[in-house]
């Protein structure tokens, strides 16, 4: 049963999308300004998803709720600030401790600086008095660069667009609707269509690319307000992110033993299915390394075109890993909207440790 909380969360709003209800925060104005919580209720929609086998709650949820909290501290357009509109352009995050899905998270926003062109905020997510996550966010004033600007960006893969169109037309098993992978009440706040790994047979690991189409499930209620779409993108940006390192190295994400793989197919069916799809029968029989521990350490998002992010429309996420070593891996992610505009770039470093062979025990 849910434990006690400072304030009872309202029930899910049927007029809002699933992801809006999942990420909704309650201000604790009776305690102090700029403090928010994801208070629990008897429904599960406000309890953050804890992926099976993970150390804590899904990191994308905490990232997104920190952004939502920081956005609520940004001044609204008014005559006093020249009707300025400030939108997020970057956030730099660190995962400190594993989050517990069974108790509320409290978000503390600090107003670091309010400038004419940029606003800076920090947010700490805390449980039981300890910081579990911290981020620094920077908001930029719209149209502050002047009329003349420089512009360029990566192009979206036309082949990926063609694959999306085929998948949508066929409505076949390429669409990922596994509740385990997405998390809430038997259906998730977003859906995805995974594509085959590009250059999967290459011996150059850094040339491999993992791709998926993602979008929030349903329709976000405030379609013309970017502050509702930006946290949704932040939520989805953590999907299969550091896992890219394991995928491009063709590592078992589960132990290769029969018992562990059988349990994985029961407890984490979507990931087990993905692993099976990406390996031939010969690959499955060939001995290879397994992941011993894999957790995210940090997460950065650069929002290039905030107003062109429509999180309830299909967006292409493309990941690649330029480096791994010393038990860590680095992943770059590019996200395009359906029109082919590069709307965000993300970077994540994570702990990727291999399962080690057991050393023989010395005999007495």
mmCIF file of C-alpha atoms in Angstrom:
data_model
loop_
_atom_site.group_PDB
_atom_site.id
_atom_site.type_symbol
_atom_site.label_atom_id
_atom_site.label_comp_id
_atom_site.label_asym_id
_atom_site.label_seq_id
_atom_site.Cartn_x
_atom_site.Cartn_y
_atom_site.Cartn_z
ATOM 1 C CA UNK A 1 0.000 0.000 0.000
ATOM 2 C CA UNK A 2 1.181 3.552 -0.662
ATOM 3 C CA UNK A 3 2.996 5.165 2.241
ATOM 4 C CA UNK A 4 2.250 8.544 3.799
ATOM 5 C CA UNK A 5 3.027 11.675 1.823
ATOM 6 C CA UNK A 6 2.960 15.422 2.305
ATOM 7 C CA UNK A 7 0.072 15.939 -0.052
ATOM 8 C CA UNK A 8 -2.294 13.628 -1.883
ATOM 9 C CA UNK A 9 -1.750 13.624 -5.637
ATOM 10 C CA UNK A 10 -4.768 14.313 -7.836
ATOM 11 C CA UNK A 11 -6.115 11.424 -9.904
ATOM 12 C CA UNK A 12 -4.956 11.059 -13.520
ATOM 13 C CA UNK A 13 -6.471 13.627 -15.854
ATOM 14 C CA UNK A 14 -8.191 11.816 -18.756
ATOM 15 C CA UNK A 15 -7.812 14.942 -20.896
ATOM 16 C CA UNK A 16 -4.032 14.570 -20.760
ATOM 17 C CA UNK A 17 -1.707 12.027 -22.358
ATOM 18 C CA UNK A 18 -0.200 9.214 -20.316
ATOM 19 C CA UNK A 19 3.220 10.876 -20.271
ATOM 20 C CA UNK A 20 1.752 14.160 -18.984
ATOM 21 C CA UNK A 21 0.132 12.333 -16.075
ATOM 22 C CA UNK A 22 3.330 10.393 -15.343
ATOM 23 C CA UNK A 23 5.475 13.549 -15.244
ATOM 24 C CA UNK A 24 3.052 15.852 -13.424
ATOM 25 C CA UNK A 25 4.456 17.488 -10.301
ATOM 26 C CA UNK A 26 2.758 18.896 -7.224
ATOM 27 C CA UNK A 27 4.149 22.198 -5.847
ATOM 28 C CA UNK A 28 4.809 22.216 -2.107
ATOM 29 C CA UNK A 29 4.102 25.910 -1.656
ATOM 30 C CA UNK A 30 3.054 25.334 1.935
ATOM 31 C CA UNK A 31 6.617 24.195 2.656
ATOM 32 C CA UNK A 32 8.617 26.679 0.547
ATOM 33 C CA UNK A 33 8.666 28.134 -2.983
ATOM 34 C CA UNK A 34 10.304 26.223 -5.841
ATOM 35 C CA UNK A 35 9.851 22.811 -4.218
ATOM 36 C CA UNK A 36 7.908 20.069 -6.004
ATOM 37 C CA UNK A 37 7.161 16.378 -5.580
ATOM 38 C CA UNK A 38 5.809 13.439 -7.541
ATOM 39 C CA UNK A 39 3.511 12.497 -4.670
ATOM 40 C CA UNK A 40 2.025 9.035 -4.796
ATOM 41 C CA UNK A 41 -1.628 8.154 -4.891
ATOM 42 C CA UNK A 42 -3.577 4.927 -4.941
ATOM 43 C CA UNK A 43 -3.070 4.802 -8.714
ATOM 44 C CA UNK A 44 0.279 3.884 -10.205
ATOM 45 C CA UNK A 45 0.469 6.688 -12.756
ATOM 46 C CA UNK A 46 2.404 8.937 -10.365
ATOM 47 C CA UNK A 47 4.780 6.202 -9.202
ATOM 48 C CA UNK A 48 7.877 6.235 -11.384
ATOM 49 C CA UNK A 49 8.761 3.116 -13.310
ATOM 50 C CA UNK A 50 11.462 0.844 -11.869
ATOM 51 C CA UNK A 51 12.766 -1.314 -14.742
ATOM 52 C CA UNK A 52 13.110 -4.984 -13.777
ATOM 53 C CA UNK A 53 16.703 -5.714 -12.812
ATOM 54 C CA UNK A 54 17.653 -2.023 -12.562
ATOM 55 C CA UNK A 55 19.146 -0.422 -9.445
ATOM 56 C CA UNK A 56 16.474 2.282 -9.267
ATOM 57 C CA UNK A 57 13.758 4.177 -11.092
ATOM 58 C CA UNK A 58 13.972 4.893 -14.820
ATOM 59 C CA UNK A 59 16.419 7.799 -15.169
ATOM 60 C CA UNK A 60 14.484 9.520 -17.939
ATOM 61 C CA UNK A 61 11.593 10.155 -15.548
ATOM 62 C CA UNK A 62 13.794 12.026 -13.059
ATOM 63 C CA UNK A 63 15.447 14.013 -15.875
ATOM 64 C CA UNK A 64 12.041 15.013 -17.215
ATOM 65 C CA UNK A 65 10.594 15.957 -13.829
ATOM 66 C CA UNK A 66 13.651 18.107 -13.034
ATOM 67 C CA UNK A 67 13.067 19.971 -16.294
ATOM 68 C CA UNK A 68 9.378 20.378 -15.465
ATOM 69 C CA UNK A 69 10.251 21.772 -12.039
ATOM 70 C CA UNK A 70 12.816 24.220 -13.435
ATOM 71 C CA UNK A 71 10.391 25.441 -16.103
ATOM 72 C CA UNK A 72 7.922 26.467 -13.417
ATOM 73 C CA UNK A 73 10.507 28.908 -12.017
ATOM 74 C CA UNK A 74 11.018 30.743 -15.319
ATOM 75 C CA UNK A 75 9.339 34.190 -15.449
ATOM 76 C CA UNK A 76 6.370 34.470 -17.776
ATOM 77 C CA UNK A 77 6.432 37.095 -20.561
ATOM 78 C CA UNK A 78 5.427 40.472 -19.168
ATOM 79 C CA UNK A 79 5.983 44.190 -19.824
ATOM 80 C CA UNK A 80 8.686 44.192 -17.134
ATOM 81 C CA UNK A 81 10.878 41.766 -19.090
ATOM 82 C CA UNK A 82 9.937 42.966 -22.560
ATOM 83 C CA UNK A 83 7.578 40.006 -23.070
ATOM 84 C CA UNK A 84 10.620 37.746 -23.261
ATOM 85 C CA UNK A 85 10.129 34.003 -23.734
ATOM 86 C CA UNK A 86 12.846 31.738 -22.326
ATOM 87 C CA UNK A 87 13.137 28.108 -23.431
ATOM 88 C CA UNK A 88 15.524 25.364 -22.335
ATOM 89 C CA UNK A 89 18.604 24.944 -24.536
ATOM 90 C CA UNK A 90 20.747 22.607 -22.400
ATOM 91 C CA UNK A 91 20.738 20.535 -19.243
ATOM 92 C CA UNK A 92 23.676 18.665 -17.693
ATOM 93 C CA UNK A 93 22.743 15.877 -15.304
ATOM 94 C CA UNK A 94 24.422 13.498 -12.882
ATOM 95 C CA UNK A 95 22.922 10.323 -11.447
ATOM 96 C CA UNK A 96 24.094 10.188 -7.829
ATOM 97 C CA UNK A 97 22.073 7.447 -6.119
ATOM 98 C CA UNK A 98 19.460 4.952 -7.244
ATOM 99 C CA UNK A 99 15.932 6.299 -6.877
ATOM 100 C CA UNK A 100 13.317 4.368 -4.901
ATOM 101 C CA UNK A 101 9.978 4.086 -6.701
ATOM 102 C CA UNK A 102 8.092 3.376 -3.476
ATOM 103 C CA UNK A 103 8.606 6.805 -1.869
ATOM 104 C CA UNK A 104 8.149 10.354 -3.227
ATOM 105 C CA UNK A 105 10.968 12.330 -4.813
ATOM 106 C CA UNK A 106 11.258 15.974 -3.763
ATOM 107 C CA UNK A 107 12.675 18.440 -6.289
ATOM 108 C CA UNK A 108 14.459 21.570 -5.059
ATOM 109 C CA UNK A 109 14.933 24.348 -7.630
ATOM 110 C CA UNK A 110 17.618 26.990 -7.104
ATOM 111 C CA UNK A 111 17.355 30.241 -9.065
ATOM 112 C CA UNK A 112 21.054 30.719 -9.841
ATOM 113 C CA UNK A 113 20.823 33.661 -12.238
ATOM 114 C CA UNK A 114 18.270 35.599 -14.267
ATOM 115 C CA UNK A 115 20.014 37.434 -17.113
ATOM 116 C CA UNK A 116 18.764 39.329 -20.131
ATOM 117 C CA UNK A 117 19.553 36.515 -22.572
ATOM 118 C CA UNK A 118 20.088 33.463 -20.351
ATOM 119 C CA UNK A 119 18.549 32.061 -17.177
ATOM 120 C CA UNK A 120 20.320 29.419 -15.078
ATOM 121 C CA UNK A 121 18.708 26.949 -12.705
ATOM 122 C CA UNK A 122 19.906 23.966 -10.708
ATOM 123 C CA UNK A 123 17.601 21.202 -9.515
ATOM 124 C CA UNK A 124 18.288 18.544 -6.923
ATOM 125 C CA UNK A 125 16.115 15.463 -6.653
ATOM 126 C CA UNK A 126 16.154 14.144 -3.097
ATOM 127 C CA UNK A 127 14.836 11.140 -1.193
ATOM 128 C CA UNK A 128 15.190 10.542 2.548
ATOM 129 C CA UNK A 129 17.265 13.711 2.789
ATOM 130 C CA UNK A 130 19.867 12.521 0.253
ATOM 131 C CA UNK A 131 20.506 13.857 -3.241
ATOM 132 C CA UNK A 132 19.847 11.124 -5.803
ATOM 133 C CA UNK A 133 20.159 13.318 -8.923
ATOM 134 C CA UNK A 134 21.376 16.815 -9.769
ATOM 135 C CA UNK A 135 21.206 18.930 -12.905
ATOM 136 C CA UNK A 136 22.107 22.397 -14.122
ATOM 137 C CA UNK A 137 19.798 23.874 -16.758
ATOM 138 C CA UNK A 138 20.214 26.888 -19.028
ATOM 139 C CA UNK A 139 17.324 28.711 -20.693
ATOM 140 C CA UNK A 140 17.827 31.094 -23.616
ATOM 141 C CA UNK A 141 15.706 34.057 -24.632
ATOM 142 C CA UNK A 142 13.995 33.434 -27.949
ATOM 143 C CA UNK A 143 15.223 35.498 -30.906
ATOM 144 C CA UNK A 144 18.079 36.957 -28.847
ATOM 145 C CA UNK A 145 20.677 36.199 -31.546
ATOM 146 C CA UNK A 146 19.389 38.780 -34.028
ATOM 147 C CA UNK A 147 18.133 38.369 -37.561
ATOM 148 C CA UNK A 148 21.390 37.061 -39.046
ATOM 149 C CA UNK A 149 22.491 33.658 -37.725
ATOM 150 C CA UNK A 150 24.555 30.654 -38.830
ATOM 151 C CA UNK A 151 22.729 27.367 -39.316
ATOM 152 C CA UNK A 152 23.630 23.764 -40.073
ATOM 153 C CA UNK A 153 22.718 20.308 -38.768
ATOM 154 C CA UNK A 154 23.032 16.571 -39.414
ATOM 155 C CA UNK A 155 20.647 15.191 -42.040
ATOM 156 C CA UNK A 156 18.169 12.465 -41.146
ATOM 157 C CA UNK A 157 18.493 9.065 -42.810
ATOM 158 C CA UNK A 158 16.009 8.643 -45.669
ATOM 159 C CA UNK A 159 16.255 4.882 -45.244
ATOM 160 C CA UNK A 160 15.042 5.243 -41.637
ATOM 161 C CA UNK A 161 12.034 7.217 -42.854
ATOM 162 C CA UNK A 162 11.214 4.496 -45.366
ATOM 163 C CA UNK A 163 11.382 1.845 -42.646
ATOM 164 C CA UNK A 164 9.027 3.855 -40.447
ATOM 165 C CA UNK A 165 6.495 4.148 -43.254
ATOM 166 C CA UNK A 166 6.620 0.394 -43.872
ATOM 167 C CA UNK A 167 6.188 -0.385 -40.179
ATOM 168 C CA UNK A 168 3.249 1.988 -39.837
ATOM 169 C CA UNK A 169 1.561 0.547 -42.907
ATOM 170 C CA UNK A 170 2.003 -3.050 -41.869
ATOM 171 C CA UNK A 171 1.349 -2.504 -38.136
ATOM 172 C CA UNK A 172 3.353 -5.651 -37.513
ATOM 173 C CA UNK A 173 5.558 -6.824 -34.672
ATOM 174 C CA UNK A 174 8.150 -4.140 -35.435
ATOM 175 C CA UNK A 175 6.113 -1.819 -33.219
ATOM 176 C CA UNK A 176 7.304 -2.139 -29.624
ATOM 177 C CA UNK A 177 4.251 -2.315 -27.387
ATOM 178 C CA UNK A 178 5.758 -4.350 -24.564
ATOM 179 C CA UNK A 179 4.479 -3.016 -21.262
ATOM 180 C CA UNK A 180 7.710 -4.137 -19.553
ATOM 181 C CA UNK A 181 9.777 -1.906 -21.812
ATOM 182 C CA UNK A 182 7.610 1.142 -21.413
ATOM 183 C CA UNK A 183 6.409 0.833 -17.941
ATOM 184 C CA UNK A 184 3.054 2.028 -16.651
ATOM 185 C CA UNK A 185 -0.109 0.026 -15.929
ATOM 186 C CA UNK A 186 0.298 -2.419 -18.771
ATOM 187 C CA UNK A 187 0.942 0.265 -21.329
ATOM 188 C CA UNK A 188 3.655 2.856 -21.488
ATOM 189 C CA UNK A 189 3.843 6.622 -21.795
ATOM 190 C CA UNK A 190 5.631 6.292 -25.123
ATOM 191 C CA UNK A 191 5.989 3.811 -27.934
ATOM 192 C CA UNK A 192 8.886 2.962 -30.208
ATOM 193 C CA UNK A 193 9.772 1.202 -33.431
ATOM 194 C CA UNK A 194 13.277 -0.229 -33.365
ATOM 195 C CA UNK A 195 15.313 -0.432 -36.558
ATOM 196 C CA UNK A 196 18.166 -2.847 -37.354
ATOM 197 C CA UNK A 197 21.645 -1.791 -36.248
ATOM 198 C CA UNK A 198 23.430 0.059 -39.038
ATOM 199 C CA UNK A 199 26.858 -1.415 -39.952
ATOM 200 C CA UNK A 200 26.200 -4.258 -37.517
ATOM 201 C CA UNK A 201 28.755 -6.564 -39.163
ATOM 202 C CA UNK A 202 31.538 -3.967 -39.147
ATOM 203 C CA UNK A 203 34.626 -4.579 -37.037
ATOM 204 C CA UNK A 204 34.795 -0.819 -36.344
ATOM 205 C CA UNK A 205 32.554 -0.493 -33.310
ATOM 206 C CA UNK A 206 32.374 3.307 -33.562
ATOM 207 C CA UNK A 207 30.715 3.110 -37.004
ATOM 208 C CA UNK A 208 27.704 1.140 -35.744
ATOM 209 C CA UNK A 209 24.451 3.021 -35.159
ATOM 210 C CA UNK A 210 21.347 1.978 -33.257
ATOM 211 C CA UNK A 211 18.118 3.677 -34.269
ATOM 212 C CA UNK A 212 14.516 3.811 -33.143
ATOM 213 C CA UNK A 213 11.454 5.908 -33.837
ATOM 214 C CA UNK A 214 9.851 7.230 -30.654
ATOM 215 C CA UNK A 215 6.786 9.252 -29.699
ATOM 216 C CA UNK A 216 4.582 9.891 -26.703
ATOM 217 C CA UNK A 217 1.528 7.677 -26.591
ATOM 218 C CA UNK A 218 -1.690 9.535 -27.330
ATOM 219 C CA UNK A 219 -1.899 13.301 -27.833
ATOM 220 C CA UNK A 220 -0.265 15.863 -25.572
ATOM 221 C CA UNK A 221 -3.018 18.226 -24.464
ATOM 222 C CA UNK A 222 -1.166 21.538 -24.968
ATOM 223 C CA UNK A 223 0.071 21.016 -28.509
ATOM 224 C CA UNK A 224 1.192 24.617 -28.998
ATOM 225 C CA UNK A 225 3.189 24.913 -25.758
ATOM 226 C CA UNK A 226 6.756 23.553 -25.968
ATOM 227 C CA UNK A 227 7.114 23.326 -22.184
ATOM 228 C CA UNK A 228 4.859 20.247 -22.282
ATOM 229 C CA UNK A 229 6.732 18.566 -25.155
ATOM 230 C CA UNK A 230 10.277 19.197 -23.890
ATOM 231 C CA UNK A 231 10.037 17.069 -20.712
ATOM 232 C CA UNK A 232 8.437 14.320 -22.804
ATOM 233 C CA UNK A 233 11.454 14.298 -25.118
ATOM 234 C CA UNK A 234 13.751 14.305 -22.067
ATOM 235 C CA UNK A 235 11.880 11.265 -20.719
ATOM 236 C CA UNK A 236 12.288 9.315 -23.953
ATOM 237 C CA UNK A 237 15.936 10.333 -24.494
ATOM 238 C CA UNK A 238 17.079 7.821 -21.848
ATOM 239 C CA UNK A 239 15.508 4.859 -23.633
ATOM 240 C CA UNK A 240 18.147 2.230 -24.555
ATOM 241 C CA UNK A 241 20.795 4.989 -24.244
ATOM 242 C CA UNK A 242 23.808 3.533 -22.418
ATOM 243 C CA UNK A 243 22.610 0.130 -23.601
ATOM 244 C CA UNK A 244 23.947 1.172 -27.010
ATOM 245 C CA UNK A 245 27.436 0.196 -25.818
ATOM 246 C CA UNK A 246 26.347 -3.362 -25.097
ATOM 247 C CA UNK A 247 24.486 -3.604 -28.387
ATOM 248 C CA UNK A 248 27.330 -2.416 -30.634
ATOM 249 C CA UNK A 249 29.776 -4.707 -28.803
ATOM 250 C CA UNK A 250 27.326 -7.606 -29.195
ATOM 251 C CA UNK A 251 27.402 -8.356 -25.476
ATOM 252 C CA UNK A 252 24.897 -10.504 -23.676
ATOM 253 C CA UNK A 253 22.816 -8.054 -21.656
ATOM 254 C CA UNK A 254 21.841 -11.087 -19.582
ATOM 255 C CA UNK A 255 23.932 -13.991 -18.438
ATOM 256 C CA UNK A 256 24.391 -16.528 -21.215
ATOM 257 C CA UNK A 257 23.394 -19.384 -18.916
ATOM 258 C CA UNK A 258 20.162 -21.108 -19.784
ATOM 259 C CA UNK A 259 18.516 -20.382 -16.430
ATOM 260 C CA UNK A 260 19.289 -16.648 -16.544
ATOM 261 C CA UNK A 261 18.197 -16.274 -20.144
ATOM 262 C CA UNK A 262 14.964 -18.102 -19.428
ATOM 263 C CA UNK A 263 14.280 -15.781 -16.498
ATOM 264 C CA UNK A 264 15.149 -12.743 -18.664
ATOM 265 C CA UNK A 265 12.552 -13.720 -21.242
ATOM 266 C CA UNK A 266 9.943 -13.844 -18.489
ATOM 267 C CA UNK A 267 10.930 -10.705 -16.549
ATOM 268 C CA UNK A 268 12.254 -8.470 -19.346
ATOM 269 C CA UNK A 269 10.661 -9.839 -22.542
ATOM 270 C CA UNK A 270 11.263 -6.838 -24.809
ATOM 271 C CA UNK A 271 15.009 -6.678 -24.152
ATOM 272 C CA UNK A 272 15.390 -10.443 -24.443
ATOM 273 C CA UNK A 273 13.466 -10.303 -27.709
ATOM 274 C CA UNK A 274 15.688 -7.495 -29.008
ATOM 275 C CA UNK A 275 18.799 -9.469 -28.105
ATOM 276 C CA UNK A 276 17.488 -12.520 -29.937
ATOM 277 C CA UNK A 277 16.566 -10.476 -33.022
ATOM 278 C CA UNK A 278 20.025 -8.920 -33.259
ATOM 279 C CA UNK A 279 21.899 -12.232 -33.155
ATOM 280 C CA UNK A 280 21.924 -15.127 -35.559
ATOM 281 C CA UNK A 281 21.625 -18.687 -34.341
ATOM 282 C CA UNK A 282 25.386 -19.038 -34.766
ATOM 283 C CA UNK A 283 25.968 -15.900 -32.666
ATOM 284 C CA UNK A 284 23.787 -17.262 -29.899
ATOM 285 C CA UNK A 285 25.878 -20.426 -29.689
ATOM 286 C CA UNK A 286 29.249 -18.656 -29.809
ATOM 287 C CA UNK A 287 30.724 -17.828 -26.383
ATOM 288 C CA UNK A 288 30.988 -14.099 -25.741
ATOM 289 C CA UNK A 289 31.170 -11.645 -22.888
ATOM 290 C CA UNK A 290 28.175 -10.694 -20.754
ATOM 291 C CA UNK A 291 27.345 -7.415 -19.045
ATOM 292 C CA UNK A 292 28.018 -7.598 -15.326
ATOM 293 C CA UNK A 293 26.836 -4.082 -14.432
ATOM 294 C CA UNK A 294 25.495 -1.256 -16.574
ATOM 295 C CA UNK A 295 24.261 2.037 -15.086
ATOM 296 C CA UNK A 296 24.107 5.641 -16.292
ATOM 297 C CA UNK A 297 26.544 8.121 -14.745
ATOM 298 C CA UNK A 298 25.579 11.376 -16.449
ATOM 299 C CA UNK A 299 23.252 12.676 -19.139
ATOM 300 C CA UNK A 300 23.348 15.855 -21.229
ATOM 301 C CA UNK A 301 20.653 17.183 -23.559
ATOM 302 C CA UNK A 302 21.092 20.062 -26.013
ATOM 303 C CA UNK A 303 17.720 21.316 -27.251
ATOM 304 C CA UNK A 304 18.406 22.856 -30.649
ATOM 305 C CA UNK A 305 14.888 23.678 -31.846
ATOM 306 C CA UNK A 306 12.531 23.655 -28.844
ATOM 307 C CA UNK A 307 9.496 24.908 -30.756
ATOM 308 C CA UNK A 308 9.895 22.222 -33.413
ATOM 309 C CA UNK A 309 9.787 19.376 -30.882
ATOM 310 C CA UNK A 310 6.424 17.625 -31.042
ATOM 311 C CA UNK A 311 6.865 14.710 -28.682
ATOM 312 C CA UNK A 312 3.544 13.127 -29.648
ATOM 313 C CA UNK A 313 4.693 12.807 -33.273
ATOM 314 C CA UNK A 314 7.280 10.334 -34.511
ATOM 315 C CA UNK A 315 10.913 11.354 -33.910
ATOM 316 C CA UNK A 316 14.023 9.448 -34.984
ATOM 317 C CA UNK A 317 16.651 8.665 -32.346
ATOM 318 C CA UNK A 318 20.072 7.575 -33.620
ATOM 319 C CA UNK A 319 22.813 6.442 -31.205
ATOM 320 C CA UNK A 320 26.504 5.728 -31.670
ATOM 321 C CA UNK A 321 29.387 5.078 -29.295
ATOM 322 C CA UNK A 322 32.714 6.804 -30.100
ATOM 323 C CA UNK A 323 34.567 5.284 -27.119
ATOM 324 C CA UNK A 324 34.549 2.754 -24.326
ATOM 325 C CA UNK A 325 37.217 1.752 -21.830
ATOM 326 C CA UNK A 326 38.085 1.393 -18.152
ATOM 327 C CA UNK A 327 34.634 0.000 -17.446
ATOM 328 C CA UNK A 328 32.811 2.993 -18.946
ATOM 329 C CA UNK A 329 31.197 3.813 -22.272
ATOM 330 C CA UNK A 330 30.194 7.016 -24.055
ATOM 331 C CA UNK A 331 27.155 7.400 -26.330
ATOM 332 C CA UNK A 332 26.038 10.233 -28.604
ATOM 333 C CA UNK A 333 22.368 10.532 -29.596
ATOM 334 C CA UNK A 334 20.775 12.667 -32.296
ATOM 335 C CA UNK A 335 17.017 13.223 -32.435
ATOM 336 C CA UNK A 336 15.159 14.488 -35.525
ATOM 337 C CA UNK A 337 11.497 15.376 -35.835
ATOM 338 C CA UNK A 338 9.333 13.852 -38.567
ATOM 339 C CA UNK A 339 10.230 16.751 -40.881
ATOM 340 C CA UNK A 340 13.928 15.890 -40.712
ATOM 341 C CA UNK A 341 14.945 18.780 -38.444
ATOM 342 C CA UNK A 342 17.653 17.974 -35.891
ATOM 343 C CA UNK A 343 15.891 19.057 -32.700
ATOM 344 C CA UNK A 344 18.191 17.672 -29.988
ATOM 345 C CA UNK A 345 21.567 16.086 -29.319
ATOM 346 C CA UNK A 346 22.229 14.015 -26.206
ATOM 347 C CA UNK A 347 25.383 12.618 -24.601
ATOM 348 C CA UNK A 348 25.600 9.960 -21.912
ATOM 349 C CA UNK A 349 28.448 8.210 -20.127
ATOM 350 C CA UNK A 350 27.744 5.096 -18.164
ATOM 351 C CA UNK A 351 29.309 2.286 -16.240
ATOM 352 C CA UNK A 352 29.601 -0.799 -18.462
ATOM 353 C CA UNK A 353 31.405 -3.561 -16.614
ATOM 354 C CA UNK A 354 31.763 -7.075 -17.928
ATOM 355 C CA UNK A 355 30.920 -10.117 -15.888
ATOM 356 C CA UNK A 356 34.259 -11.410 -14.668
ATOM 357 C CA UNK A 357 35.392 -15.019 -14.639
ATOM 358 C CA UNK A 358 35.467 -16.457 -11.165
ATOM 359 C CA UNK A 359 39.002 -17.061 -9.961
ATOM 360 C CA UNK A 360 39.723 -20.572 -8.725
ATOM 361 C CA UNK A 361 39.611 -20.759 -4.969
ATOM 362 C CA UNK A 362 42.910 -21.705 -3.365
ATOM 363 C CA UNK A 363 43.023 -25.149 -1.855
ATOM 364 C CA UNK A 364 44.210 -25.556 1.715
#
